[in-house]
Short mmCIF file of C-alpha atoms and ligand atoms in Angstrom, two decimals:
data_model
loop_
_atom_site.label_atom_id
_atom_site.label_comp_id
_atom_site.label_asym_id
_atom_site.label_seq_id
_atom_site.Cartn_x
_atom_site.Cartn_y
_atom_site.Cartn_z
CA UNK A 1 -0.01 0.17 0.10
CA UNK A 2 1.24 3.42 -0.78
CA UNK A 3 2.11 5.57 2.09
CA UNK A 4 -0.19 8.76 2.47
CA UNK A 5 1.67 11.86 1.11
CA UNK A 6 1.66 15.17 2.88
CA UNK A 7 0.20 18.14 0.86
CA UNK A 8 0.44 21.47 1.65
CA UNK A 9 -0.93 24.60 -0.17
CA UNK A 10 -2.36 27.98 0.55
CA UNK A 11 -4.27 31.07 -0.66
CA UNK A 12 -3.83 34.90 0.46
CA UNK A 13 -6.79 36.52 1.90
CA UNK A 14 -6.06 39.65 -0.47
CA UNK A 15 -9.16 39.76 -2.63
CA UNK A 16 -12.04 37.74 -3.70
CA UNK A 17 -11.45 34.30 -4.58
CA UNK A 18 -12.37 33.62 -8.23
CA UNK A 19 -13.04 30.54 -10.53
CA UNK A 20 -9.29 30.57 -11.50
CA UNK A 21 -8.61 29.49 -7.87
CA UNK A 22 -10.78 26.53 -8.02
CA UNK A 23 -9.72 25.52 -11.66
CA UNK A 24 -6.10 25.95 -10.82
CA UNK A 25 -5.62 24.89 -7.10
CA UNK A 26 -8.72 24.13 -4.96
CA UNK A 27 -10.28 21.25 -7.41
CA UNK A 28 -7.17 19.40 -7.09
CA UNK A 29 -6.89 19.75 -3.23
CA UNK A 30 -10.39 18.29 -2.95
CA UNK A 31 -9.38 15.26 -4.88
CA UNK A 32 -6.21 14.87 -3.00
CA UNK A 33 -7.70 14.97 0.49
CA UNK A 34 -9.12 11.38 0.05
CA UNK A 35 -5.81 9.68 -0.11
CA UNK A 36 -3.44 12.02 1.56
CA UNK A 37 -2.93 14.03 4.71
CA UNK A 38 -3.87 17.64 3.48
CA UNK A 39 -3.15 20.88 5.18
CA UNK A 40 -4.53 24.01 3.68
CA UNK A 41 -3.61 27.27 4.83
CA UNK A 42 -5.01 30.98 4.66
CA UNK A 43 -1.73 32.69 4.35
CA UNK A 44 -2.82 36.07 5.75
CA UNK A 45 1.08 37.31 6.40
CA UNK A 46 1.60 37.10 2.80
CA UNK A 47 -1.38 39.34 2.16
CA UNK A 48 0.11 42.24 3.96
CA UNK A 49 3.11 42.53 1.75
CA UNK A 50 1.07 44.95 -0.21
CA UNK A 51 -1.39 47.72 1.27
CA UNK A 52 -4.11 46.34 2.92
CA UNK A 53 -7.36 47.32 5.03
CA UNK A 54 -7.14 45.38 8.52
CA UNK A 55 -10.84 44.82 8.71
CA UNK A 56 -11.19 43.38 5.25
CA UNK A 57 -8.25 41.15 5.91
CA UNK A 58 -10.07 39.48 8.72
CA UNK A 59 -13.18 39.24 6.93
CA UNK A 60 -11.44 37.54 4.09
CA UNK A 61 -9.72 35.10 5.93
CA UNK A 62 -12.90 33.68 7.55
CA UNK A 63 -14.60 34.08 4.13
CA UNK A 64 -11.67 31.71 2.47
CA UNK A 65 -12.14 29.21 5.23
CA UNK A 66 -15.98 29.07 4.69
CA UNK A 67 -15.36 28.80 0.90
CA UNK A 68 -12.81 25.95 1.33
CA UNK A 69 -15.52 23.84 3.29
CA UNK A 70 -18.26 24.79 1.03
CA UNK A 71 -16.34 23.82 -1.86
CA UNK A 72 -15.45 20.26 -0.34
CA UNK A 73 -12.50 20.61 1.69
CA UNK A 74 -13.59 18.47 4.65
CA UNK A 75 -12.10 19.84 8.07
CA UNK A 76 -12.40 16.16 9.56
CA UNK A 77 -9.98 15.09 6.69
CA UNK A 78 -7.89 17.94 6.19
CA UNK A 79 -6.14 20.62 8.46
CA UNK A 80 -7.56 24.20 7.58
CA UNK A 81 -5.44 27.14 9.38
CA UNK A 82 -4.38 30.47 9.42
CA UNK A 83 -0.57 31.22 8.86
CA UNK A 84 -0.52 33.96 11.39
CA UNK A 85 -1.67 31.75 14.02
CA UNK A 86 1.55 29.82 14.23
CA UNK A 87 4.71 31.91 14.67
CA UNK A 88 6.72 29.02 13.70
CA UNK A 89 5.91 30.23 10.12
CA UNK A 90 7.65 33.62 10.66
CA UNK A 91 10.48 32.15 12.83
CA UNK A 92 11.55 29.66 10.18
CA UNK A 93 11.23 32.28 7.61
CA UNK A 94 13.74 34.59 9.31
CA UNK A 95 16.20 31.64 9.48
CA UNK A 96 15.86 31.02 5.76
CA UNK A 97 16.23 34.67 5.38
CA UNK A 98 19.82 33.86 6.86
CA UNK A 99 20.34 30.40 5.66
CA UNK A 100 19.50 28.95 2.21
CA UNK A 101 18.30 31.88 0.23
CA UNK A 102 20.30 34.44 -1.75
CA UNK A 103 19.31 38.07 -2.93
CA UNK A 104 20.14 36.85 -6.39
CA UNK A 105 17.40 34.31 -5.97
CA UNK A 106 14.74 36.68 -4.88
CA UNK A 107 15.62 38.97 -7.70
CA UNK A 108 14.83 36.25 -10.29
CA UNK A 109 11.16 35.85 -9.29
CA UNK A 110 8.84 36.80 -12.01
CA UNK A 111 5.99 37.49 -9.52
CA UNK A 112 8.03 40.20 -7.55
CA UNK A 113 9.07 41.67 -10.97
CA UNK A 114 5.18 41.83 -12.05
CA UNK A 115 3.97 43.00 -8.88
CA UNK A 116 6.71 45.53 -8.08
CA UNK A 117 7.02 46.83 -11.64
CA UNK A 118 9.00 50.07 -12.01
CA UNK A 119 8.74 50.51 -8.28
CA UNK A 120 11.12 48.01 -7.11
CA UNK A 121 12.97 50.34 -4.70
CA UNK A 122 9.64 51.36 -3.17
CA UNK A 123 7.94 48.34 -2.50
CA UNK A 124 7.98 46.64 1.05
CA UNK A 125 10.83 44.20 1.73
CA UNK A 126 7.99 41.83 2.56
CA UNK A 127 7.15 41.76 -1.18
CA UNK A 128 10.75 41.03 -2.05
CA UNK A 129 11.17 38.21 0.33
CA UNK A 130 7.67 36.68 0.19
CA UNK A 131 8.94 33.38 -1.32
CA UNK A 132 11.18 32.89 1.71
CA UNK A 133 7.91 32.83 3.99
CA UNK A 134 6.31 30.54 1.46
CA UNK A 135 9.14 28.15 1.68
CA UNK A 136 8.79 28.21 5.58
CA UNK A 137 5.22 27.17 5.20
CA UNK A 138 5.79 24.38 2.82
CA UNK A 139 8.95 23.00 4.71
CA UNK A 140 7.71 23.00 8.38
CA UNK A 141 5.29 20.13 7.52
CA UNK A 142 7.48 17.47 5.74
CA UNK A 143 5.51 18.39 2.52
CA UNK A 144 5.79 15.84 -0.23
CA UNK A 145 3.52 17.70 -2.63
CA UNK A 146 2.55 21.40 -3.27
CA UNK A 147 -0.57 21.66 -5.49
CA UNK A 148 -0.41 25.26 -7.05
CA UNK A 149 -1.46 27.19 -10.19
CA UNK A 150 1.32 27.61 -12.78
CA UNK A 151 2.33 31.04 -11.58
CA UNK A 152 3.68 29.46 -8.28
CA UNK A 153 5.90 26.91 -9.62
CA UNK A 154 9.04 29.21 -9.58
CA UNK A 155 8.32 29.72 -5.86
CA UNK A 156 8.23 26.02 -5.11
CA UNK A 157 11.35 25.45 -7.19
CA UNK A 158 13.02 28.08 -5.06
CA UNK A 159 11.72 26.05 -1.68
CA UNK A 160 13.33 22.98 -3.18
CA UNK A 161 16.68 24.78 -3.33
CA UNK A 162 16.46 26.16 -0.06
CA UNK A 163 15.48 22.95 1.41
CA UNK A 164 18.70 21.11 -0.48
CA UNK A 165 21.05 23.93 0.51
CA UNK A 166 20.12 23.94 4.06
CA UNK A 167 20.20 20.02 4.23
CA UNK A 168 23.66 20.48 2.79
CA UNK A 169 25.09 22.89 5.15
CA UNK A 170 23.34 21.57 8.31
CA UNK A 171 22.62 17.90 7.63
CA UNK A 172 19.17 16.18 6.50
CA UNK A 173 16.33 18.26 7.94
CA UNK A 174 13.72 19.08 5.48
CA UNK A 175 12.25 16.90 2.85
CA UNK A 176 12.40 18.46 -0.69
CA UNK A 177 8.79 18.68 -1.78
CA UNK A 178 7.58 18.20 -5.45
CA UNK A 179 5.44 20.78 -7.07
CA UNK A 180 2.07 19.64 -8.65
CA UNK A 181 0.55 21.87 -11.72
CA UNK A 182 -2.23 20.77 -13.54
CA UNK A 183 -2.03 20.17 -17.24
CA UNK A 184 -4.83 22.06 -17.95
CA UNK A 185 -6.38 24.94 -16.19
CA UNK A 186 -3.10 25.91 -14.24
CA UNK A 187 -3.59 29.49 -15.74
CA UNK A 188 -7.11 30.89 -16.32
CA UNK A 189 -6.91 34.17 -18.13
CA UNK A 190 -8.47 37.60 -17.37
CA UNK A 191 -11.81 38.00 -19.10
CA UNK A 192 -11.03 41.66 -20.15
CA UNK A 193 -7.55 40.80 -21.09
CA UNK A 194 -6.75 37.47 -22.13
CA UNK A 195 -2.97 37.91 -22.12
CA UNK A 196 -3.05 38.47 -18.05
CA UNK A 197 -3.79 35.88 -15.68
CA UNK A 198 -7.26 36.09 -13.88
CA UNK A 199 -6.46 37.84 -10.75
CA UNK A 200 -8.02 38.77 -7.48
CA UNK A 201 -5.69 42.00 -7.26
CA UNK A 202 -7.15 43.33 -10.55
CA UNK A 203 -9.32 46.65 -9.96
CA UNK A 204 -11.54 45.87 -12.61
CA UNK A 205 -13.82 43.32 -11.12
CA UNK A 206 -15.26 42.42 -14.63
CA UNK A 207 -12.05 40.62 -15.18
CA UNK A 208 -12.83 37.54 -12.94
CA UNK A 209 -15.84 35.71 -11.83
CA UNK A 210 -15.59 35.84 -8.15
CA UNK A 211 -16.71 32.58 -6.34
CA UNK A 212 -19.29 34.52 -4.39
CA UNK A 213 -20.66 36.36 -7.43
CA UNK A 214 -24.54 36.49 -7.65
CA UNK A 215 -25.66 34.51 -10.75
CA UNK A 216 -26.70 37.82 -12.79
CA UNK A 217 -23.43 39.50 -11.97
CA UNK A 218 -21.67 36.31 -13.21
CA UNK A 219 -23.69 36.58 -16.23
CA UNK A 220 -23.25 40.21 -17.09
CA UNK A 221 -19.48 39.51 -16.72
CA UNK A 222 -19.36 36.57 -19.05
CA UNK A 223 -21.14 38.79 -21.78
CA UNK A 224 -18.85 41.69 -21.30
CA UNK A 225 -15.91 39.30 -21.54
CA UNK A 226 -13.70 40.45 -24.49
CA UNK A 227 -14.00 38.31 -27.72
CA UNK A 228 -11.41 37.81 -30.38
CA UNK A 229 -11.79 39.59 -33.86
CA UNK A 230 -13.50 37.60 -36.55
CA UNK A 231 -15.95 34.81 -35.63
CA UNK A 232 -15.68 31.20 -34.87
CA UNK A 233 -15.45 29.39 -31.62
CA UNK A 234 -12.03 27.66 -31.80
CA UNK A 235 -9.48 26.63 -29.39
CA UNK A 236 -6.42 28.48 -30.71
CA UNK A 237 -4.66 30.04 -27.95
CA UNK A 238 -2.35 32.28 -30.10
CA UNK A 239 -4.80 33.45 -32.67
CA UNK A 240 -7.72 33.56 -30.38
CA UNK A 241 -6.70 33.84 -26.87
CA UNK A 242 -10.07 35.31 -25.43
CA UNK A 243 -12.45 32.71 -26.81
CA UNK A 244 -9.79 29.81 -25.99
CA UNK A 245 -9.97 30.96 -22.58
CA UNK A 246 -13.76 30.90 -22.38
CA UNK A 247 -13.60 27.55 -23.95
CA UNK A 248 -11.17 26.24 -21.50
CA UNK A 249 -13.61 27.58 -18.71
CA UNK A 250 -16.64 25.86 -20.22
CA UNK A 251 -14.64 22.58 -20.73
CA UNK A 252 -13.63 22.46 -17.16
CA UNK A 253 -16.60 23.58 -15.37
CA UNK A 254 -19.15 21.82 -17.67
CA UNK A 255 -16.90 18.55 -17.85
CA UNK A 256 -16.85 18.56 -21.71
CA UNK A 257 -13.93 18.01 -24.13
CA UNK A 258 -12.96 21.03 -25.98
CA UNK A 259 -12.80 19.19 -29.16
CA UNK A 260 -16.62 18.32 -28.70
CA UNK A 261 -17.43 22.01 -27.78
CA UNK A 262 -15.65 23.17 -30.99
CA UNK A 263 -18.00 20.72 -32.66
CA UNK A 264 -21.16 21.76 -30.82
CA UNK A 265 -20.46 25.45 -31.56
CA UNK A 266 -19.11 25.26 -34.99
CA UNK A 267 -21.82 27.57 -36.59
CA UNK A 268 -22.66 29.63 -33.25
CA UNK A 269 -22.03 33.25 -32.57
CA UNK A 270 -19.90 34.61 -29.72
CA UNK A 271 -23.34 35.83 -27.94
CA UNK A 272 -24.88 32.29 -28.01
CA UNK A 273 -22.01 30.66 -26.91
CA UNK A 274 -21.31 33.28 -24.00
CA UNK A 275 -24.92 32.56 -22.77
CA UNK A 276 -24.42 28.95 -22.52
CA UNK A 277 -21.24 29.39 -20.87
CA UNK A 278 -22.98 31.74 -18.26
CA UNK A 279 -25.63 28.85 -17.62
CA UNK A 280 -22.64 26.63 -16.90
CA UNK A 281 -20.85 28.73 -14.71
CA UNK A 282 -23.95 29.66 -12.93
CA UNK A 283 -24.73 25.99 -12.24
CA UNK A 284 -21.29 25.74 -10.69
CA UNK A 285 -21.41 28.55 -8.51
CA UNK A 286 -24.92 27.50 -7.21
CA UNK A 287 -23.51 24.10 -6.19
CA UNK A 288 -21.38 25.73 -3.00
CA UNK A 289 -23.09 29.00 -2.70
CA UNK A 290 -25.78 27.67 -0.78
CA UNK A 291 -23.71 25.62 1.44
CA UNK A 292 -21.65 28.80 1.91
CA UNK A 293 -24.33 30.88 3.14
CA UNK A 294 -25.22 28.18 5.97
CA UNK A 295 -21.87 28.21 7.52
CA UNK A 296 -21.39 31.06 10.38
CA UNK A 297 -18.35 32.94 11.05
CA UNK A 298 -18.24 31.29 14.61
CA UNK A 299 -18.15 27.90 13.00
CA UNK A 300 -15.30 29.06 10.65
CA UNK A 301 -13.49 30.20 13.56
CA UNK A 302 -13.88 27.06 15.54
CA UNK A 303 -12.61 25.09 12.53
CA UNK A 304 -9.54 27.54 12.38
CA UNK A 305 -8.89 26.93 16.02
CA UNK A 306 -8.79 23.12 15.84
CA UNK A 307 -6.65 23.43 12.48
CA UNK A 308 -4.16 25.59 14.49
CA UNK A 309 -3.77 23.07 17.24
CA UNK A 310 -3.01 20.30 15.02
CA UNK A 311 -0.85 22.33 12.45
CA UNK A 312 1.14 23.97 15.51
CA UNK A 313 2.10 20.40 17.07
CA UNK A 314 3.69 19.44 13.86
CA UNK A 315 5.23 22.89 12.91
CA UNK A 316 6.84 23.40 16.57
CA UNK A 317 8.30 20.01 16.57
CA UNK A 318 10.14 20.97 13.06
CA UNK A 319 11.08 24.29 14.31
CA UNK A 320 12.81 22.92 17.50
CA UNK A 321 14.83 20.54 15.40
CA UNK A 322 15.92 23.56 13.08
CA UNK A 323 16.94 25.50 16.16
CA UNK A 324 19.04 22.71 17.43
CA UNK A 325 20.88 22.39 14.26
CA UNK A 326 21.64 25.91 13.75
CA UNK A 327 22.79 26.18 17.19
CA UNK A 328 20.27 28.57 19.00
CA UNK A 329 18.82 25.75 21.12
P1 LIG B 1 -3.15 33.57 -5.01
O1 LIG B 1 -4.41 34.29 -5.23
O2 LIG B 1 -1.91 34.06 -5.51
O3 LIG B 1 -3.01 33.43 -3.39
O4 LIG B 1 -3.38 32.02 -5.34
C1 LIG B 1 -3.51 30.86 -4.64
C2 LIG B 1 -3.70 29.82 -5.58
O5 LIG B 1 -4.50 29.74 -6.85
C3 LIG B 1 -2.26 29.29 -6.27
O6 LIG B 1 -1.93 28.28 -6.23
C4 LIG B 1 -2.46 30.21 -7.53
O7 LIG B 1 -1.30 29.44 -8.24
C5 LIG B 1 -3.74 29.71 -7.89
N1 LIG B 1 -4.39 30.66 -8.94
C6 LIG B 1 -4.60 32.00 -8.71
N2 LIG B 1 -5.05 32.43 -9.83
C7 LIG B 1 -5.06 31.51 -10.74
C8 LIG B 1 -5.67 31.43 -12.23
N3 LIG B 1 -5.73 32.74 -12.85
N4 LIG B 1 -5.29 30.55 -12.73
C9 LIG B 1 -5.08 29.33 -12.27
N5 LIG B 1 -4.62 29.25 -10.97
C10 LIG B 1 -4.60 30.29 -10.47
N1 LIG B 2 2.43 32.54 -2.74
C1 LIG B 2 1.15 31.75 -2.94
C2 LIG B 2 0.15 32.45 -3.86
O1 LIG B 2 0.35 33.76 -3.91
C3 LIG B 2 0.50 31.59 -1.65
C4 LIG B 2 1.11 30.61 -0.62
C5 LIG B 2 1.58 31.02 0.43
C6 LIG B 2 1.29 29.17 -1.02
N2 LIG B 2 2.37 29.88 0.99
C7 LIG B 2 2.07 28.77 0.21
C8 LIG B 2 0.97 28.17 -1.67
C9 LIG B 2 2.52 27.53 0.42
C10 LIG B 2 1.52 27.00 -1.56
C11 LIG B 2 2.08 26.48 -0.48
O2 LIG B 2 -0.52 31.98 -4.49
#
């Protein structure tokens, strides 16, 4: 029998979760939890690397916890916890800031370059070394697999390097984790600009379908989604990036083959195609929004409290070991 693997992943409470989070990450988490030991975090210390509103941060953390549960993460099977509840994360992150990670590593991170843009000298130091905290999140739990969307692959690769370098210098301490990125759906694109990733930090809310969007809002957003010039519903990401993205979303949420959709929509215009896509998206949203509304804040708080106790025991044991090997204990 295969030994159960340890799975770790997380989402920042920095905006509204959207269908890209489900398609790229959460859908595989739900499947993985049946055969493995899964730990899913709400990484609130990552969310303060940019400007944030304290009240909203608290609200969003609970919102994500409720969404995890409503979508099918079972708190009896998986650990759900808030990163800031366990100080071992920030402690280990400091140790990695000193051991295992170099300035040159962080300067290569494409997400930092994207987020900082031409203001690299003006953004917070936290935004720069945020992958170090992410490495601490992952390595504290002897994680085997990190299921994430495409954009996080580079951060997990850096995590692997940090683990290897630390082990090399101080002896075997950390398991070197594998990244798990889906073949399809690992990068859902924006509805208003198909060359950009669908993102919760985008000011234009029409660029994403939030998991908590009301049905009529979702339909309007799909109707407004940019299409490509010309006509025809074909999956040609280079020539028709907008329609290809919509086709991918349709195929994923509607559980249909893209080839089949191309056939079915051969002589259909963009308007009718979008209407059908809206039906599929709304059906998907309704499946968990009902359940979401039945979970109270205090239930979510209780789940996070229980998750904290379970995760803390694991994290603190690992941190103790690290402290011993580096000579502070
Ligand atoms: P974040 O919003 O950056 O905290 O992302 C949380 C998780 O969702 C990560 O694993 C991301 O890679 C994944 N994710 C976020 N946006 C997308 C997207 N547009 N397509 C696919 N995966 C995504
Ligand atoms: N940086 C990740 C993101 O923005 C979130 C994250 C933080 C994470 N720690 C993690 C993901 C550990 C996987 C594992 O999406």
